[in-house]
CSV table of C-alpha atoms in Angstrom, one decimal:
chain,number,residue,atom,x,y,z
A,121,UNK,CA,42.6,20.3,10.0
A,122,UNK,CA,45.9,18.9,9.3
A,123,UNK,CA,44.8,15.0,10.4
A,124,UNK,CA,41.3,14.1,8.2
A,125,UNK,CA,39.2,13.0,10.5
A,126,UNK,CA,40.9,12.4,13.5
A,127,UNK,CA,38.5,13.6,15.5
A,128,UNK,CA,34.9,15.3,15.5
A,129,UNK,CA,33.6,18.4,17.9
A,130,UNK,CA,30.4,17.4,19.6
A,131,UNK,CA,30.4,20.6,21.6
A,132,UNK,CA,32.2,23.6,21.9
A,133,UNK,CA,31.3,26.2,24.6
A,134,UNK,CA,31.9,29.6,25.8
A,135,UNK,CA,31.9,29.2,29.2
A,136,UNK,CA,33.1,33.2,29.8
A,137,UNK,CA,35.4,35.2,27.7
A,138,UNK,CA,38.1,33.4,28.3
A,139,UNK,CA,37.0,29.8,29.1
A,140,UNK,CA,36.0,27.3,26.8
A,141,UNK,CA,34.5,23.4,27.5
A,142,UNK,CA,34.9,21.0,24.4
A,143,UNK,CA,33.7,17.8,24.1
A,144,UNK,CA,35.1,15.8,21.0
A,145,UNK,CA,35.2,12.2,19.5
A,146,UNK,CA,37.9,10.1,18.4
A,147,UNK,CA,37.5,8.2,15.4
A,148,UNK,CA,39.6,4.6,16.8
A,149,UNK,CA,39.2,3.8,12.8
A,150,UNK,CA,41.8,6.5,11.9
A,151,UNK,CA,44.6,5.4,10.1
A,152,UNK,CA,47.2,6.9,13.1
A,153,UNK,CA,46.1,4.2,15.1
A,154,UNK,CA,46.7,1.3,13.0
A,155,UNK,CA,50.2,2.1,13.6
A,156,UNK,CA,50.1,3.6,17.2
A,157,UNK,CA,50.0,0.9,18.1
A,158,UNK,CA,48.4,-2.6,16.4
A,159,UNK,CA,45.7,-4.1,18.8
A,160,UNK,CA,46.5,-1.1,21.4
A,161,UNK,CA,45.6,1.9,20.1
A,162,UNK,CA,47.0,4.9,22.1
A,163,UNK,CA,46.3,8.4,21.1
A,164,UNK,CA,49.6,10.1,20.4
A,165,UNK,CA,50.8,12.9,22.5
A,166,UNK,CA,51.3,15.0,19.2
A,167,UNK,CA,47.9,14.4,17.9
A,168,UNK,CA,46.5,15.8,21.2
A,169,UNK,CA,48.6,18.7,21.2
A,170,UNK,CA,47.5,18.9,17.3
A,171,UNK,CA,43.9,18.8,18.6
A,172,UNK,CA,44.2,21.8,21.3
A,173,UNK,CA,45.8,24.3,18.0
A,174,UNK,CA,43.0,23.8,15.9
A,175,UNK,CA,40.5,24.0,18.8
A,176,UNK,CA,42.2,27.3,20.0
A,177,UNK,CA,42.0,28.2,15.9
A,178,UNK,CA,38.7,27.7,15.9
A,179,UNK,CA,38.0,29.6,19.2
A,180,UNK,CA,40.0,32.8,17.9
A,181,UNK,CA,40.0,32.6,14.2
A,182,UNK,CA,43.2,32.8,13.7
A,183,UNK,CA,46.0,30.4,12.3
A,184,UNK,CA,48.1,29.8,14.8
A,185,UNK,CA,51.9,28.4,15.3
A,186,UNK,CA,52.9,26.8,18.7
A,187,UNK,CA,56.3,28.8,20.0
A,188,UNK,CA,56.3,27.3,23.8
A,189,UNK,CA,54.5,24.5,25.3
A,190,UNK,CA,55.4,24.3,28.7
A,191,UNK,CA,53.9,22.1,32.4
A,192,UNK,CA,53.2,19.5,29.0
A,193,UNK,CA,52.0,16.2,31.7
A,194,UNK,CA,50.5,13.3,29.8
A,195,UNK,CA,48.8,11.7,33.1
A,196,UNK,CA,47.2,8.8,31.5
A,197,UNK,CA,46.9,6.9,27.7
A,198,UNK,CA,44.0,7.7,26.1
A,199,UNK,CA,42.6,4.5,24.3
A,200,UNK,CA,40.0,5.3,21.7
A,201,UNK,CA,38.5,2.0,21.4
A,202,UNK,CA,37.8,2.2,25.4
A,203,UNK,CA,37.4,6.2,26.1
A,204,UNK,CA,36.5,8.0,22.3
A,205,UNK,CA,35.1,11.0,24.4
A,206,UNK,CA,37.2,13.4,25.5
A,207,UNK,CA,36.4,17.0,27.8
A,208,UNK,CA,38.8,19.7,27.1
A,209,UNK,CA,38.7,22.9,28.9
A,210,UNK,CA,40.8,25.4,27.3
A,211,UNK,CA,41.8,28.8,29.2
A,212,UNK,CA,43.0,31.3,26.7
A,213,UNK,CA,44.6,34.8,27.0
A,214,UNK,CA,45.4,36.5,23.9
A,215,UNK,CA,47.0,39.6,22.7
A,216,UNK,CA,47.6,41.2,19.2
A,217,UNK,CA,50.5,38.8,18.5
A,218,UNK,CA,50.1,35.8,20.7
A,219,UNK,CA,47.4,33.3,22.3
A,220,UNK,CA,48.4,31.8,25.6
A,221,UNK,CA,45.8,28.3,26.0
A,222,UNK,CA,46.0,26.5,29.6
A,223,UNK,CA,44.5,22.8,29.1
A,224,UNK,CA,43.5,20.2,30.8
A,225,UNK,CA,41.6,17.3,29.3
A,226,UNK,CA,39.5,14.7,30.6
A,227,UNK,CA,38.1,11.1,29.9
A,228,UNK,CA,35.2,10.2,32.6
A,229,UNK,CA,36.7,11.2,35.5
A,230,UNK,CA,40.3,10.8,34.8
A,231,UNK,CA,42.9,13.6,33.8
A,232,UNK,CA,44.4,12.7,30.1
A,233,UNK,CA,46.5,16.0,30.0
A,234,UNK,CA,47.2,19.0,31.6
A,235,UNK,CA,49.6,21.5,29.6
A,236,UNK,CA,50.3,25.2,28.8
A,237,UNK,CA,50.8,26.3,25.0
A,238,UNK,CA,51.6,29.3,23.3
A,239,UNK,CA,51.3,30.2,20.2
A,240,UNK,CA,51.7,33.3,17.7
A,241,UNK,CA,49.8,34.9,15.5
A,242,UNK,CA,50.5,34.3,12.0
């Protein structure tokens, strides 16, 4: 996990081969958001990109390096004083060299992100 807790995994399901549902925390105390920004905390795009890698890690058991993130839409600021919960779903297709992850992520019943990432093997 390249930022110490950042976050925390409250679930992590298989939905069907392919299809996973994750439900994680933010920790609002984490020292990225004392600078991100002072009194308005605002989860970084890079941390939630960050977050879907080592998810997808998890998922495969694989390291993984990103090598195209494409359709990237940050549709609204995720706050983790007001919305620490966050649903992820996480489509994945892999081969031998590469995993392909569609993702869309959720707070309540508003869409956070939507993006597609690939990523190779290593």
């Amino acid at each position: 996990m390249l930022l110490q807790n950042f976050y925390k995994i409250n679930t992590l399901d298989k939905i069907t081969d392919a299809s996973y549902s994750v439900s994680i925390n933010l920790n609002a105390k984490h020292e990225i958001f004392k600078g991100h920004f002072p009194g308005n905390p605002v989860t970084p795009g890079v941390g939630m990109m960050q977050i879907i890698k080592e998810l997808t890690e998890q998922i495969v058991g694989e390291e993984l390096f990103l090598i195209k993130a494409v359709n990237v839409k940050f549709m609204a600021l995720i706050n983790p004083v007001e919305t620490p919960e966050l649903k992820l779903t996480l489509d994945l297709v892999q081969t031998k060299d590469e995993v392909k992850v569609k993702n869309t992520t959720f707070f309540g019943d508003t869409t956070a992100l939507k993006l597609t990432n690939t990523y190779k093997v290593l």
